[in-house]
Each structure stands twice: as C-alpha cells, then as structure tokens.
C-alpha cells in the first residue's frame, strides 16, 4: 500500500516537474501596489519557471484608450521614458511616479523554447496625490434660526478627498448627537461632498470654521473664517418702526400747521410782529417812566 502511494506521489511530482520545465510561469510580489506622487515604485514581475535562456519581455500600459508600450525591444518608451528602468529579470521600476501613471500594467513574457511559451501578469498601480488647499465658503453673518451652508472643495487629491470641518479648532463630529458640545446643533455633515449644512443656526453655532481635505497621501486645510449669528429682534424692530412713524407724523403735522398759518394770516402775522415790539417799547417806556418816578420819589425822600 505505502509503496503504491509513494509511486503515485513520485509520478505526480515528476509529471509536475516535466511540465514546469517546459513552461514560462510568472508571478508578482504585489499585484496592486501604490505610491505617492514623485516617489518610486516597483511593478514586480518575477519569472517562476522558464527554460528559454533569452525570453522576450514586454510591458504594456492599459488605459481606457487601450494598451500602449512601456517596455519593448529592451527599451523603455512612451511617458515613462527616463523615469523607469527594468530590474532583472522583468520587474519595472518607476523612479519618479506621476499622477498620470495610475493604470493597469501588463508584464508579458514569451519563451520560444518552452512548451507553454507565453505568460502574462497584470499589475494595478495607484499613484496617490496629496490634496491641495480646499476652497472654503463660510457665510459671514446668519440670522438666528435660519439655515446656513458651509462648503469645502478641492479637486487634486487622489484617491478623492474626504472632508472634515472644525469649529474653533475642534473637529465637528459627523453626527451632532455623539458629542455633548454639539448635541443641540441642527447640522448635517457630508464628508464626501464637504458640505456642512445648518437647518436652523443657534447663537452657539457662531465661531471660527475651517475645513480639512484629506486622503491617504496627506491633507490640506483652508484658513479659519468667522460665522456670526445675529438676532432678529422683534421688539427692537417694532419700536424702531414706531419711532419712525411718530417722527413722520410730527414732521407732517408741523408742515401742515406751518402751511395753514402761512396761508390764512401771513400778512396779519407780520402786522402783529410789528405791533409787538411797539407794545413792548411802550411798556418799557412806561416802566422807565415809573422808574423815573420812583427815582424821583426816592431822591425826593433822600
Ligand atoms: C519628479 O518629477 C517632478 C516633476 O516632473 C520633479 O519636480 C521632481 O524634482 C522629480 N523628482 C525626482 C526625485 O526626480
Ligand atoms: C441642549 O438643550 C437642552 C434643552 O433645551 C438644554 O437643557 C441643554 O443645556 C442644551 N445643551 C447644550 C450643550 O447647549
């Protein structure tokens, strides 16, 4: 029994060996590598078995427009020229990755003297790009109880940025219910779009707001901007309106009176005006006369 099994095993092994000797087989240490922009990255293509001594090695970049050559006839070509080298036997080393290198790459090896003479392997490369400073919009002044929308946006980051908002340097939680400090606030926060939306602002929502765009490659923030919440003071407004109405009424009444007087007795009034000082003069004259009398009398007494 044991001997038969051993024989079987040996047969299997030898068959396997025989097949692998006559086939080209590729493998990779990482089929979905990533790097940050302007860093280096290795697209590993390892030859696990081959019997042909001088195989043909090619790399193609596969984008939506179809495949294009990256390595052909022992030369790097296309956009990667001067930015990539081949490390034996078939690994592609990009020395300074750019955002446009994000794509699928196919390593193809043709071994003419192997029974299975062709193998290929696809590597999915992601070049991550740091976000730039986002554009933020914070309303300067919002009436109490009204809605307010704060927005934050940047387009460079890859993968796409997620957004965080901060109020007075403290991060605003996704859900106000999870924090005692923001418990009564009426906002909703969308980390994907960067929108912080208040349904009805409270006095406590006033403060300095800034937003951070972040992804795996890094983050960037806009400078803080102040949002003020002001009261629509109903009593104040009613009083203000009343004061204005009263002032208008007074002015109107004044103008009316002036008109009436001016219309009915403009000449009589001037006559009166002349008479008044005349009367006064008379009184003064009488007084001085009286005084004279008095003086006269007093001097008489002295
Ligand atoms: C990589 O490329 C960028 C832009 O082409 C360049 O500014 C940078 O200096 C390069 N970095 C290295 C290490 O060569
Ligand atoms: C939230 O509102 C409740 C009820 O109006 C009040 O008792 C509580 O103090 C408020 N909390 C904060 C943090 O403003």
PDB file of C-alpha atoms and ligand atoms in Angstrom:
ATOM      1  CA  UNK A   1       0.000   0.000   0.000  1.00  0.00           C
ATOM      2  CA  UNK A   2       2.618   2.520   1.105  1.00  0.00           C
ATOM      3  CA  UNK A   3       4.811   1.660  -1.803  1.00  0.00           C
ATOM      4  CA  UNK A   4       1.989   2.233  -4.281  1.00  0.00           C
ATOM      5  CA  UNK A   5       1.264   5.595  -2.723  1.00  0.00           C
ATOM      6  CA  UNK A   6       4.909   6.604  -2.896  1.00  0.00           C
ATOM      7  CA  UNK A   7       4.999   5.542  -6.509  1.00  0.00           C
ATOM      8  CA  UNK A   8       1.936   7.650  -7.200  1.00  0.00           C
ATOM      9  CA  UNK A   9       3.452  10.644  -5.483  1.00  0.00           C
ATOM     10  CA  UNK A  10       6.703  10.281  -7.416  1.00  0.00           C
ATOM     11  CA  UNK A  11       4.806  10.004 -10.676  1.00  0.00           C
ATOM     12  CA  UNK A  12       2.821  13.153  -9.832  1.00  0.00           C
ATOM     13  CA  UNK A  13       5.957  15.083  -8.865  1.00  0.00           C
ATOM     14  CA  UNK A  14       7.833  14.090 -11.979  1.00  0.00           C
ATOM     15  CA  UNK A  15       4.884  14.989 -14.201  1.00  0.00           C
ATOM     16  CA  UNK A  16       4.694  18.368 -12.476  1.00  0.00           C
ATOM     17  CA  UNK A  17       8.446  18.864 -12.890  1.00  0.00           C
ATOM     18  CA  UNK A  18       8.329  17.864 -16.511  1.00  0.00           C
ATOM     19  CA  UNK A  19       5.504  20.330 -17.231  1.00  0.00           C
ATOM     20  CA  UNK A  20       7.089  23.234 -15.325  1.00  0.00           C
ATOM     21  CA  UNK A  21      10.416  22.807 -17.043  1.00  0.00           C
ATOM     22  CA  UNK A  22       8.740  23.389 -20.345  1.00  0.00           C
ATOM     23  CA  UNK A  23       6.552  26.349 -19.369  1.00  0.00           C
ATOM     24  CA  UNK A  24       7.077  30.002 -18.620  1.00  0.00           C
ATOM     25  CA  UNK A  25       5.255  30.949 -15.405  1.00  0.00           C
ATOM     26  CA  UNK A  26       5.126  34.478 -13.999  1.00  0.00           C
ATOM     27  CA  UNK A  27       4.259  35.702 -10.540  1.00  0.00           C
ATOM     28  CA  UNK A  28       4.330  39.005  -8.673  1.00  0.00           C
ATOM     29  CA  UNK A  29       5.075  40.038  -5.119  1.00  0.00           C
ATOM     30  CA  UNK A  30       2.328  42.684  -5.306  1.00  0.00           C
ATOM     31  CA  UNK A  31      -0.396  42.957  -7.925  1.00  0.00           C
ATOM     32  CA  UNK A  32      -1.875  46.224  -6.617  1.00  0.00           C
ATOM     33  CA  UNK A  33       0.964  48.468  -5.493  1.00  0.00           C
ATOM     34  CA  UNK A  34       0.567  52.160  -4.663  1.00  0.00           C
ATOM     35  CA  UNK A  35       2.913  55.063  -4.165  1.00  0.00           C
ATOM     36  CA  UNK A  36       2.749  58.803  -3.563  1.00  0.00           C
ATOM     37  CA  UNK A  37       3.338  61.152  -6.447  1.00  0.00           C
ATOM     38  CA  UNK A  38       7.066  61.861  -7.120  1.00  0.00           C
ATOM     39  CA  UNK A  39       8.100  58.689  -5.272  1.00  0.00           C
ATOM     40  CA  UNK A  40       9.493  55.479  -6.768  1.00  0.00           C
ATOM     41  CA  UNK A  41       7.551  52.263  -7.152  1.00  0.00           C
ATOM     42  CA  UNK A  42       8.324  48.738  -8.251  1.00  0.00           C
ATOM     43  CA  UNK A  43       5.975  46.769 -10.524  1.00  0.00           C
ATOM     44  CA  UNK A  44       7.180  43.298  -9.730  1.00  0.00           C
ATOM     45  CA  UNK A  45       7.175  40.654 -12.484  1.00  0.00           C
ATOM     46  CA  UNK A  46       9.024  37.517 -11.407  1.00  0.00           C
ATOM     47  CA  UNK A  47       9.716  34.510 -13.611  1.00  0.00           C
ATOM     48  CA  UNK A  48       8.911  31.450 -11.566  1.00  0.00           C
ATOM     49  CA  UNK A  49       9.990  28.944 -14.197  1.00  0.00           C
ATOM     50  CA  UNK A  50      11.432  29.121 -17.665  1.00  0.00           C
ATOM     51  CA  UNK A  51      13.749  27.054 -19.799  1.00  0.00           C
ATOM     52  CA  UNK A  52      14.336  29.504 -22.648  1.00  0.00           C
ATOM     53  CA  UNK A  53      17.501  31.457 -21.922  1.00  0.00           C
ATOM     54  CA  UNK A  54      16.668  34.664 -23.764  1.00  0.00           C
ATOM     55  CA  UNK A  55      12.895  35.308 -23.405  1.00  0.00           C
ATOM     56  CA  UNK A  56      11.160  38.333 -24.924  1.00  0.00           C
ATOM     57  CA  UNK A  57       9.923  40.670 -22.197  1.00  0.00           C
ATOM     58  CA  UNK A  58       7.360  43.424 -22.782  1.00  0.00           C
ATOM     59  CA  UNK A  59       5.379  45.805 -20.583  1.00  0.00           C
ATOM     60  CA  UNK A  60       2.174  47.475 -21.680  1.00  0.00           C
ATOM     61  CA  UNK A  61       0.140  50.188 -20.001  1.00  0.00           C
ATOM     62  CA  UNK A  62      -3.594  49.542 -20.263  1.00  0.00           C
ATOM     63  CA  UNK A  63      -5.862  52.564 -20.125  1.00  0.00           C
ATOM     64  CA  UNK A  64      -9.373  53.238 -21.363  1.00  0.00           C
ATOM     65  CA  UNK A  65      -7.833  54.093 -24.752  1.00  0.00           C
ATOM     66  CA  UNK A  66      -6.287  50.618 -24.981  1.00  0.00           C
ATOM     67  CA  UNK A  67      -2.795  49.212 -24.417  1.00  0.00           C
ATOM     68  CA  UNK A  68       0.387  51.138 -25.211  1.00  0.00           C
ATOM     69  CA  UNK A  69       4.030  50.088 -24.973  1.00  0.00           C
ATOM     70  CA  UNK A  70       6.035  50.893 -21.892  1.00  0.00           C
ATOM     71  CA  UNK A  71       8.895  48.437 -22.448  1.00  0.00           C
ATOM     72  CA  UNK A  72       9.556  46.983 -25.878  1.00  0.00           C
ATOM     73  CA  UNK A  73      12.673  45.765 -27.668  1.00  0.00           C
ATOM     74  CA  UNK A  74      14.674  46.204 -24.438  1.00  0.00           C
ATOM     75  CA  UNK A  75      13.823  49.905 -24.257  1.00  0.00           C
ATOM     76  CA  UNK A  76      11.504  51.994 -22.041  1.00  0.00           C
ATOM     77  CA  UNK A  77       9.227  54.065 -24.253  1.00  0.00           C
ATOM     78  CA  UNK A  78       6.295  56.448 -24.043  1.00  0.00           C
ATOM     79  CA  UNK A  79       5.517  58.577 -20.985  1.00  0.00           C
ATOM     80  CA  UNK A  80       7.807  56.529 -18.731  1.00  0.00           C
ATOM     81  CA  UNK A  81      10.940  57.180 -20.800  1.00  0.00           C
ATOM     82  CA  UNK A  82      13.710  58.441 -18.480  1.00  0.00           C
ATOM     83  CA  UNK A  83      11.519  57.693 -15.449  1.00  0.00           C
ATOM     84  CA  UNK A  84      11.711  53.889 -15.362  1.00  0.00           C
ATOM     85  CA  UNK A  85      14.218  51.051 -15.555  1.00  0.00           C
ATOM     86  CA  UNK A  86      13.961  47.259 -15.812  1.00  0.00           C
ATOM     87  CA  UNK A  87      15.332  45.277 -12.911  1.00  0.00           C
ATOM     88  CA  UNK A  88      16.277  41.704 -13.883  1.00  0.00           C
ATOM     89  CA  UNK A  89      14.588  39.666 -14.931  1.00  0.00           C
ATOM     90  CA  UNK A  90      11.387  41.574 -15.764  1.00  0.00           C
ATOM     91  CA  UNK A  91      10.438  43.945 -12.922  1.00  0.00           C
ATOM     92  CA  UNK A  92       9.597  47.522 -13.927  1.00  0.00           C
ATOM     93  CA  UNK A  93      10.912  50.192 -11.570  1.00  0.00           C
ATOM     94  CA  UNK A  94       9.337  53.655 -11.892  1.00  0.00           C
ATOM     95  CA  UNK A  95      11.758  56.149 -10.346  1.00  0.00           C
ATOM     96  CA  UNK A  96       9.505  59.222 -10.191  1.00  0.00           C
ATOM     97  CA  UNK A  97       5.817  58.367 -10.416  1.00  0.00           C
ATOM     98  CA  UNK A  98       3.276  60.967 -11.592  1.00  0.00           C
ATOM     99  CA  UNK A  99      -0.500  61.003 -11.207  1.00  0.00           C
ATOM    100  CA  UNK A 100      -0.947  60.011 -14.857  1.00  0.00           C
ATOM    101  CA  UNK A 101       0.876  56.724 -14.175  1.00  0.00           C
ATOM    102  CA  UNK A 102      -2.206  55.406 -12.346  1.00  0.00           C
ATOM    103  CA  UNK A 103      -3.263  52.492 -14.599  1.00  0.00           C
ATOM    104  CA  UNK A 104      -3.069  48.754 -15.137  1.00  0.00           C
ATOM    105  CA  UNK A 105       0.265  47.432 -16.428  1.00  0.00           C
ATOM    106  CA  UNK A 106       0.770  44.084 -18.113  1.00  0.00           C
ATOM    107  CA  UNK A 107       4.049  42.158 -17.985  1.00  0.00           C
ATOM    108  CA  UNK A 108       4.271  39.725 -20.948  1.00  0.00           C
ATOM    109  CA  UNK A 109       6.997  37.099 -21.331  1.00  0.00           C
ATOM    110  CA  UNK A 110       7.435  34.991 -24.449  1.00  0.00           C
ATOM    111  CA  UNK A 111       9.778  31.984 -24.105  1.00  0.00           C
ATOM    112  CA  UNK A 112      10.207  30.454 -27.556  1.00  0.00           C
ATOM    113  CA  UNK A 113      11.711  27.163 -26.408  1.00  0.00           C
ATOM    114  CA  UNK A 114       9.153  26.368 -23.705  1.00  0.00           C
ATOM    115  CA  UNK A 115       6.174  24.196 -24.459  1.00  0.00           C
ATOM    116  CA  UNK A 116       3.886  26.766 -22.841  1.00  0.00           C
ATOM    117  CA  UNK A 117       5.729  29.675 -24.344  1.00  0.00           C
ATOM    118  CA  UNK A 118       3.746  32.691 -23.102  1.00  0.00           C
ATOM    119  CA  UNK A 119       2.581  34.087 -19.769  1.00  0.00           C
ATOM    120  CA  UNK A 120       1.373  37.486 -18.610  1.00  0.00           C
ATOM    121  CA  UNK A 121       0.543  39.170 -15.342  1.00  0.00           C
ATOM    122  CA  UNK A 122      -1.417  42.372 -14.687  1.00  0.00           C
ATOM    123  CA  UNK A 123      -0.369  44.913 -12.042  1.00  0.00           C
ATOM    124  CA  UNK A 124      -2.805  47.603 -10.909  1.00  0.00           C
ATOM    125  CA  UNK A 125      -0.832  50.724  -9.951  1.00  0.00           C
ATOM    126  CA  UNK A 126      -2.262  53.640  -7.960  1.00  0.00           C
ATOM    127  CA  UNK A 127      -0.277  56.869  -7.617  1.00  0.00           C
ATOM    128  CA  UNK A 128      -1.748  58.822  -4.732  1.00  0.00           C
ATOM    129  CA  UNK A 129      -1.864  62.618  -4.917  1.00  0.00           C
ATOM    130  CA  UNK A 130      -1.972  64.896  -1.875  1.00  0.00           C
ATOM    131  CA  UNK A 131      -4.960  67.249  -1.673  1.00  0.00           C
ATOM    132  CA  UNK A 132      -4.322  70.939  -2.334  1.00  0.00           C
ATOM    133  CA  UNK A 133      -5.714  73.709  -0.087  1.00  0.00           C
ATOM    134  CA  UNK A 134      -9.514  73.434  -0.485  1.00  0.00           C
ATOM    135  CA  UNK A 135     -11.790  76.311  -1.456  1.00  0.00           C
ATOM    136  CA  UNK A 136     -13.997  77.022   1.558  1.00  0.00           C
ATOM    137  CA  UNK A 137     -17.086  79.182   1.801  1.00  0.00           C
ATOM    138  CA  UNK A 138     -18.440  80.241   5.205  1.00  0.00           C
ATOM    139  CA  UNK A 139     -21.311  82.777   5.462  1.00  0.00           C
ATOM    140  CA  UNK A 140     -20.131  85.842   7.411  1.00  0.00           C
ATOM    141  CA  UNK A 141     -23.395  86.511   9.202  1.00  0.00           C
ATOM    142  CA  UNK A 142     -26.535  84.387   9.559  1.00  0.00           C
ATOM    143  CA  UNK A 143     -29.822  85.366  11.245  1.00  0.00           C
ATOM    144  CA  UNK A 144     -30.727  83.252  14.250  1.00  0.00           C
ATOM    145  CA  UNK A 145     -32.988  80.323  13.323  1.00  0.00           C
ATOM    146  CA  UNK A 146     -32.207  80.474   9.592  1.00  0.00           C
ATOM    147  CA  UNK A 147     -30.335  77.840   7.581  1.00  0.00           C
ATOM    148  CA  UNK A 148     -26.661  78.147   6.643  1.00  0.00           C
ATOM    149  CA  UNK A 149     -24.457  76.196   4.254  1.00  0.00           C
ATOM    150  CA  UNK A 150     -20.675  75.907   4.554  1.00  0.00           C
ATOM    151  CA  UNK A 151     -18.877  74.314   1.621  1.00  0.00           C
ATOM    152  CA  UNK A 152     -15.389  72.898   1.091  1.00  0.00           C
ATOM    153  CA  UNK A 153     -13.902  71.544  -2.144  1.00  0.00           C
ATOM    154  CA  UNK A 154     -10.618  70.540  -3.759  1.00  0.00           C
ATOM    155  CA  UNK A 155     -10.042  68.578  -6.970  1.00  0.00           C
ATOM    156  CA  UNK A 156      -6.404  67.454  -6.997  1.00  0.00           C
ATOM    157  CA  UNK A 157      -6.389  64.738  -4.360  1.00  0.00           C
ATOM    158  CA  UNK A 158      -6.306  61.099  -5.479  1.00  0.00           C
ATOM    159  CA  UNK A 159      -7.976  58.993  -4.221  1.00  0.00           C
ATOM    160  CA  UNK A 160     -10.745  61.601  -3.888  1.00  0.00           C
ATOM    161  CA  UNK A 161     -10.500  63.694  -0.737  1.00  0.00           C
ATOM    162  CA  UNK A 162     -12.739  63.300   2.270  1.00  0.00           C
ATOM    163  CA  UNK A 163     -13.623  66.418   4.249  1.00  0.00           C
ATOM    164  CA  UNK A 164     -13.586  67.321   7.921  1.00  0.00           C
ATOM    165  CA  UNK A 165     -14.892  70.563   9.425  1.00  0.00           C
ATOM    166  CA  UNK A 166     -13.516  72.240  12.541  1.00  0.00           C
ATOM    167  CA  UNK A 167     -15.163  74.847  14.765  1.00  0.00           C
ATOM    168  CA  UNK A 168     -12.839  76.876  16.987  1.00  0.00           C
ATOM    169  CA  UNK A 169     -10.147  74.232  16.245  1.00  0.00           C
ATOM    170  CA  UNK A 170     -12.319  71.364  17.439  1.00  0.00           C
ATOM    171  CA  UNK A 171     -13.392  68.711  14.961  1.00  0.00           C
ATOM    172  CA  UNK A 172     -17.129  68.675  14.264  1.00  0.00           C
ATOM    173  CA  UNK A 173     -18.435  65.099  14.590  1.00  0.00           C
ATOM    174  CA  UNK A 174     -20.341  63.530  11.687  1.00  0.00           C
ATOM    175  CA  UNK A 175     -23.378  63.227  13.938  1.00  0.00           C
ATOM    176  CA  UNK A 176     -24.089  66.034  16.453  1.00  0.00           C
ATOM    177  CA  UNK A 177     -25.818  63.523  18.740  1.00  0.00           C
ATOM    178  CA  UNK A 178     -22.461  61.878  19.500  1.00  0.00           C
ATOM    179  CA  UNK A 179     -20.985  64.953  21.230  1.00  0.00           C
ATOM    180  CA  UNK A 180     -22.262  66.843  24.284  1.00  0.00           C
ATOM    181  CA  UNK A 181     -20.877  70.075  22.866  1.00  0.00           C
ATOM    182  CA  UNK A 182     -22.748  69.805  19.546  1.00  0.00           C
ATOM    183  CA  UNK A 183     -25.797  67.962  20.898  1.00  0.00           C
ATOM    184  CA  UNK A 184     -28.341  70.722  20.192  1.00  0.00           C
ATOM    185  CA  UNK A 185     -26.884  71.803  16.860  1.00  0.00           C
ATOM    186  CA  UNK A 186     -29.040  71.142  13.792  1.00  0.00           C
ATOM    187  CA  UNK A 187     -26.310  70.447  11.225  1.00  0.00           C
ATOM    188  CA  UNK A 188     -25.682  67.587   8.824  1.00  0.00           C
ATOM    189  CA  UNK A 189     -22.139  66.928   7.648  1.00  0.00           C
ATOM    190  CA  UNK A 190     -21.290  65.234   4.350  1.00  0.00           C
ATOM    191  CA  UNK A 191     -17.671  64.024   4.371  1.00  0.00           C
ATOM    192  CA  UNK A 192     -17.826  63.107   0.668  1.00  0.00           C
ATOM    193  CA  UNK A 193     -19.004  66.477  -0.673  1.00  0.00           C
ATOM    194  CA  UNK A 194     -17.556  68.713   2.066  1.00  0.00           C
ATOM    195  CA  UNK A 195     -20.900  70.371   2.839  1.00  0.00           C
ATOM    196  CA  UNK A 196     -21.758  71.390   6.399  1.00  0.00           C
ATOM    197  CA  UNK A 197     -25.418  72.363   6.459  1.00  0.00           C
ATOM    198  CA  UNK A 198     -27.237  74.001   9.386  1.00  0.00           C
ATOM    199  CA  UNK A 199     -31.005  73.680   9.244  1.00  0.00           C
ATOM    200  CA  UNK A 200     -31.507  76.393  11.892  1.00  0.00           C
ATOM    201  CA  UNK A 201     -28.494  78.157  13.398  1.00  0.00           C
ATOM    202  CA  UNK A 202     -28.286  78.834  17.116  1.00  0.00           C
ATOM    203  CA  UNK A 203     -26.253  81.500  18.928  1.00  0.00           C
ATOM    204  CA  UNK A 204     -23.859  78.678  19.917  1.00  0.00           C
ATOM    205  CA  UNK A 205     -23.132  77.878  16.266  1.00  0.00           C
ATOM    206  CA  UNK A 206     -21.238  81.147  15.816  1.00  0.00           C
ATOM    207  CA  UNK A 207     -17.464  80.707  15.660  1.00  0.00           C
ATOM    208  CA  UNK A 208     -14.346  80.245  13.517  1.00  0.00           C
ATOM    209  CA  UNK A 209     -14.742  77.480  10.953  1.00  0.00           C
ATOM    210  CA  UNK A 210     -12.176  75.761   8.755  1.00  0.00           C
ATOM    211  CA  UNK A 211     -12.160  72.623   6.625  1.00  0.00           C
ATOM    212  CA  UNK A 212      -9.568  69.928   6.002  1.00  0.00           C
ATOM    213  CA  UNK A 213      -9.386  67.847   2.811  1.00  0.00           C
ATOM    214  CA  UNK A 214      -7.600  64.556   3.355  1.00  0.00           C
ATOM    215  CA  UNK A 215      -6.787  61.285   1.661  1.00  0.00           C
ATOM    216  CA  UNK A 216      -4.210  58.525   2.110  1.00  0.00           C
ATOM    217  CA  UNK A 217      -1.485  60.733   0.638  1.00  0.00           C
ATOM    218  CA  UNK A 218      -1.937  63.682   3.004  1.00  0.00           C
ATOM    219  CA  UNK A 219      -4.159  66.611   3.910  1.00  0.00           C
ATOM    220  CA  UNK A 220      -4.607  70.367   3.385  1.00  0.00           C
ATOM    221  CA  UNK A 221      -6.693  72.984   5.210  1.00  0.00           C
ATOM    222  CA  UNK A 222      -8.287  76.308   4.371  1.00  0.00           C
ATOM    223  CA  UNK A 223      -7.757  79.232   6.810  1.00  0.00           C
ATOM    224  CA  UNK A 224     -10.470  79.727   9.501  1.00  0.00           C
ATOM    225  CA  UNK A 225     -13.347  82.089   8.714  1.00  0.00           C
ATOM    226  CA  UNK A 226     -15.780  83.565  11.200  1.00  0.00           C
ATOM    227  CA  UNK A 227     -19.519  82.922  11.111  1.00  0.00           C
ATOM    228  CA  UNK A 228     -21.647  85.313  13.130  1.00  0.00           C
ATOM    229  CA  UNK A 229     -25.212  84.636  14.262  1.00  0.00           C
ATOM    230  CA  UNK A 230     -27.406  87.705  14.827  1.00  0.00           C
ATOM    231  CA  UNK A 231     -30.838  88.068  16.421  1.00  0.00           C
ATOM    232  CA  UNK A 232     -33.833  89.270  14.501  1.00  0.00           C
ATOM    233  CA  UNK A 233     -35.021  91.387  17.499  1.00  0.00           C
ATOM    234  CA  UNK A 234     -38.827  91.670  17.020  1.00  0.00           C
ATOM    235  CA  UNK A 235     -39.356  94.145  19.899  1.00  0.00           C
ATOM    236  CA  UNK A 236     -36.491  96.262  18.580  1.00  0.00           C
ATOM    237  CA  UNK A 237     -37.893  96.286  15.079  1.00  0.00           C
ATOM    238  CA  UNK A 238     -41.438  97.222  16.301  1.00  0.00           C
ATOM    239  CA  UNK A 239     -40.009 100.035  18.485  1.00  0.00           C
ATOM    240  CA  UNK A 240     -37.893 101.244  15.598  1.00  0.00           C
ATOM    241  CA  UNK A 241     -40.878 101.305  13.262  1.00  0.00           C
ATOM    242  CA  UNK A 242     -42.955 103.145  15.910  1.00  0.00           C
ATOM    243  CA  UNK A 243     -40.273 105.798  16.395  1.00  0.00           C
ATOM    244  CA  UNK A 244     -40.063 106.314  12.644  1.00  0.00           C
ATOM    245  CA  UNK A 245     -43.885 106.589  12.388  1.00  0.00           C
ATOM    246  CA  UNK A 246     -44.054 109.114  15.256  1.00  0.00           C
ATOM    247  CA  UNK A 247     -41.253 111.209  13.762  1.00  0.00           C
ATOM    248  CA  UNK A 248     -43.004 111.174  10.372  1.00  0.00           C
ATOM    249  CA  UNK A 249     -46.318 112.179  11.979  1.00  0.00           C
ATOM    250  CA  UNK A 250     -44.655 115.093  13.823  1.00  0.00           C
ATOM    251  CA  UNK A 251     -43.000 116.313  10.656  1.00  0.00           C
ATOM    252  CA  UNK A 252     -46.247 116.030   8.702  1.00  0.00           C
ATOM    253  CA  UNK A 253     -48.195 117.834  11.452  1.00  0.00           C
ATOM    254  CA  UNK A 254     -45.536 120.563  11.587  1.00  0.00           C
ATOM    255  CA  UNK A 255     -45.623 121.098   7.875  1.00  0.00           C
ATOM    256  CA  UNK A 256     -49.459 121.187   7.930  1.00  0.00           C
ATOM    257  CA  UNK A 257     -49.527 123.781  10.723  1.00  0.00           C
ATOM    258  CA  UNK A 258     -46.951 125.924   9.017  1.00  0.00           C
ATOM    259  CA  UNK A 259     -48.884 125.756   5.783  1.00  0.00           C
ATOM    260  CA  UNK A 260     -52.197 126.605   7.438  1.00  0.00           C
ATOM    261  CA  UNK A 261     -50.793 129.601   9.305  1.00  0.00           C
ATOM    262  CA  UNK A 262     -48.864 130.778   6.312  1.00  0.00           C
ATOM    263  CA  UNK A 263     -51.880 130.536   4.049  1.00  0.00           C
ATOM    264  CA  UNK A 264     -54.503 132.289   6.251  1.00  0.00           C
ATOM    265  CA  UNK A 265     -52.538 135.030   8.030  1.00  0.00           C
ATOM    266  CA  UNK A 266     -49.123 135.613   6.552  1.00  0.00           C
ATOM    267  CA  UNK A 267     -49.725 139.398   6.334  1.00  0.00           C
ATOM    268  CA  UNK A 268     -51.616 139.770   9.638  1.00  0.00           C
ATOM    269  CA  UNK A 269     -48.784 137.930  11.328  1.00  0.00           C
ATOM    270  CA  UNK A 270     -46.244 140.432  10.029  1.00  0.00           C
ATOM    271  CA  UNK A 271     -48.548 143.220  11.263  1.00  0.00           C
ATOM    272  CA  UNK A 272     -48.656 141.612  14.693  1.00  0.00           C
ATOM    273  CA  UNK A 273     -44.939 141.250  14.648  1.00  0.00           C
ATOM    274  CA  UNK A 274     -44.616 144.954  14.167  1.00  0.00           C
ATOM    275  CA  UNK A 275     -47.115 145.674  16.880  1.00  0.00           C
ATOM    276  CA  UNK A 276     -45.479 143.509  19.470  1.00  0.00           C
ATOM    277  CA  UNK A 277     -42.200 145.427  19.730  1.00  0.00           C
ATOM    278  CA  UNK A 278     -44.230 148.685  19.641  1.00  0.00           C
ATOM    279  CA  UNK A 279     -46.243 147.493  22.608  1.00  0.00           C
ATOM    280  CA  UNK A 280     -43.116 146.393  24.351  1.00  0.00           C
ATOM    281  CA  UNK A 281     -41.464 149.728  23.727  1.00  0.00           C
ATOM    282  CA  UNK A 282     -44.472 151.343  25.202  1.00  0.00           C
ATOM    283  CA  UNK A 283     -44.269 149.164  28.269  1.00  0.00           C
ATOM    284  CA  UNK A 284     -40.589 149.827  28.595  1.00  0.00           C
ATOM    285  CA  UNK A 285     -41.229 153.460  28.202  1.00  0.00           C
ATOM    286  CA  UNK A 286     -43.896 153.291  30.872  1.00  0.00           C
ATOM    287  CA  UNK A 287     -41.614 151.332  33.119  1.00  0.00           C
ATOM    288  CA  UNK A 288     -38.774 153.782  32.704  1.00  0.00           C
ATOM    289  CA  UNK A 289     -41.252 156.499  33.406  1.00  0.00           C
ATOM    290  CA  UNK A 290     -42.294 154.580  36.506  1.00  0.00           C
ATOM    291  CA  UNK A 291     -38.651 154.072  37.411  1.00  0.00           C
ATOM    292  CA  UNK A 292     -38.051 157.727  36.828  1.00  0.00           C
ATOM    293  CA  UNK A 293     -40.963 158.433  39.092  1.00  0.00           C
ATOM    294  CA  UNK A 294     -39.621 156.053  41.625  1.00  0.00           C
ATOM    295  CA  UNK A 295     -36.147 157.510  41.425  1.00  0.00           C
ATOM    296  CA  UNK A 296     -37.609 160.896  41.520  1.00  0.00           C
ATOM    297  CA  UNK A 297     -39.660 159.947  44.538  1.00  0.00           C
ATOM    298  CA  UNK A 298     -36.786 158.264  46.295  1.00  0.00           C
ATOM    299  CA  UNK A 299     -34.461 161.170  45.626  1.00  0.00           C
ATOM    300  CA  UNK A 300     -37.177 163.373  46.915  1.00  0.00           C
ATOM    301  CA  UNK A 301     -37.266 161.297  50.097  1.00  0.00           C
ATOM    302  CA  UNK A 302     -33.470 161.453  50.448  1.00  0.00           C
TER     303      UNK A 302
HETATM  304  C1  LIG B   1       9.944  64.131 -10.170  1.00  0.00           C
HETATM  305  O1  LIG B   1       9.275  64.865 -11.167  1.00  0.00           O
HETATM  306  C2  LIG B   1       8.856  66.159 -10.759  1.00  0.00           C
HETATM  307  C3  LIG B   1       8.021  66.779 -11.856  1.00  0.00           C
HETATM  308  O2  LIG B   1       8.349  66.318 -13.101  1.00  0.00           O
HETATM  309  C4  LIG B   1      10.066  66.988 -10.391  1.00  0.00           C
HETATM  310  O3  LIG B   1       9.658  68.270  -9.966  1.00  0.00           O
HETATM  311  C5  LIG B   1      10.844  66.286  -9.288  1.00  0.00           C
HETATM  312  O4  LIG B   1      12.012  67.006  -8.987  1.00  0.00           O
HETATM  313  C6  LIG B   1      11.178  64.869  -9.691  1.00  0.00           C
HETATM  314  N1  LIG B   1      11.747  64.185  -8.552  1.00  0.00           N
HETATM  315  C7  LIG B   1      12.852  63.446  -8.626  1.00  0.00           C
HETATM  316  C8  LIG B   1      13.285  62.785  -7.375  1.00  0.00           C
HETATM  317  O5  LIG B   1      13.458  63.327  -9.659  1.00  0.00           O
HETATM  318  C1  LIG B   2     -29.430  71.452  24.869  1.00  0.00           C
HETATM  319  O1  LIG B   2     -30.820  71.747  25.050  1.00  0.00           O
HETATM  320  C2  LIG B   2     -31.322  71.317  26.272  1.00  0.00           C
HETATM  321  C3  LIG B   2     -32.831  71.584  26.293  1.00  0.00           C
HETATM  322  O2  LIG B   2     -33.161  72.744  25.584  1.00  0.00           O
HETATM  323  C4  LIG B   2     -30.592  72.065  27.404  1.00  0.00           C
HETATM  324  O3  LIG B   2     -31.091  71.650  28.659  1.00  0.00           O
HETATM  325  C5  LIG B   2     -29.092  71.768  27.299  1.00  0.00           C
HETATM  326  O4  LIG B   2     -28.378  72.530  28.268  1.00  0.00           O
HETATM  327  C6  LIG B   2     -28.563  72.098  25.917  1.00  0.00           C
HETATM  328  N1  LIG B   2     -27.205  71.665  25.813  1.00  0.00           N
HETATM  329  C7  LIG B   2     -26.235  72.398  25.261  1.00  0.00           C
HETATM  330  C8  LIG B   2     -24.897  71.775  25.228  1.00  0.00           C
HETATM  331  O5  LIG B   2     -26.452  73.506  24.810  1.00  0.00           O
END
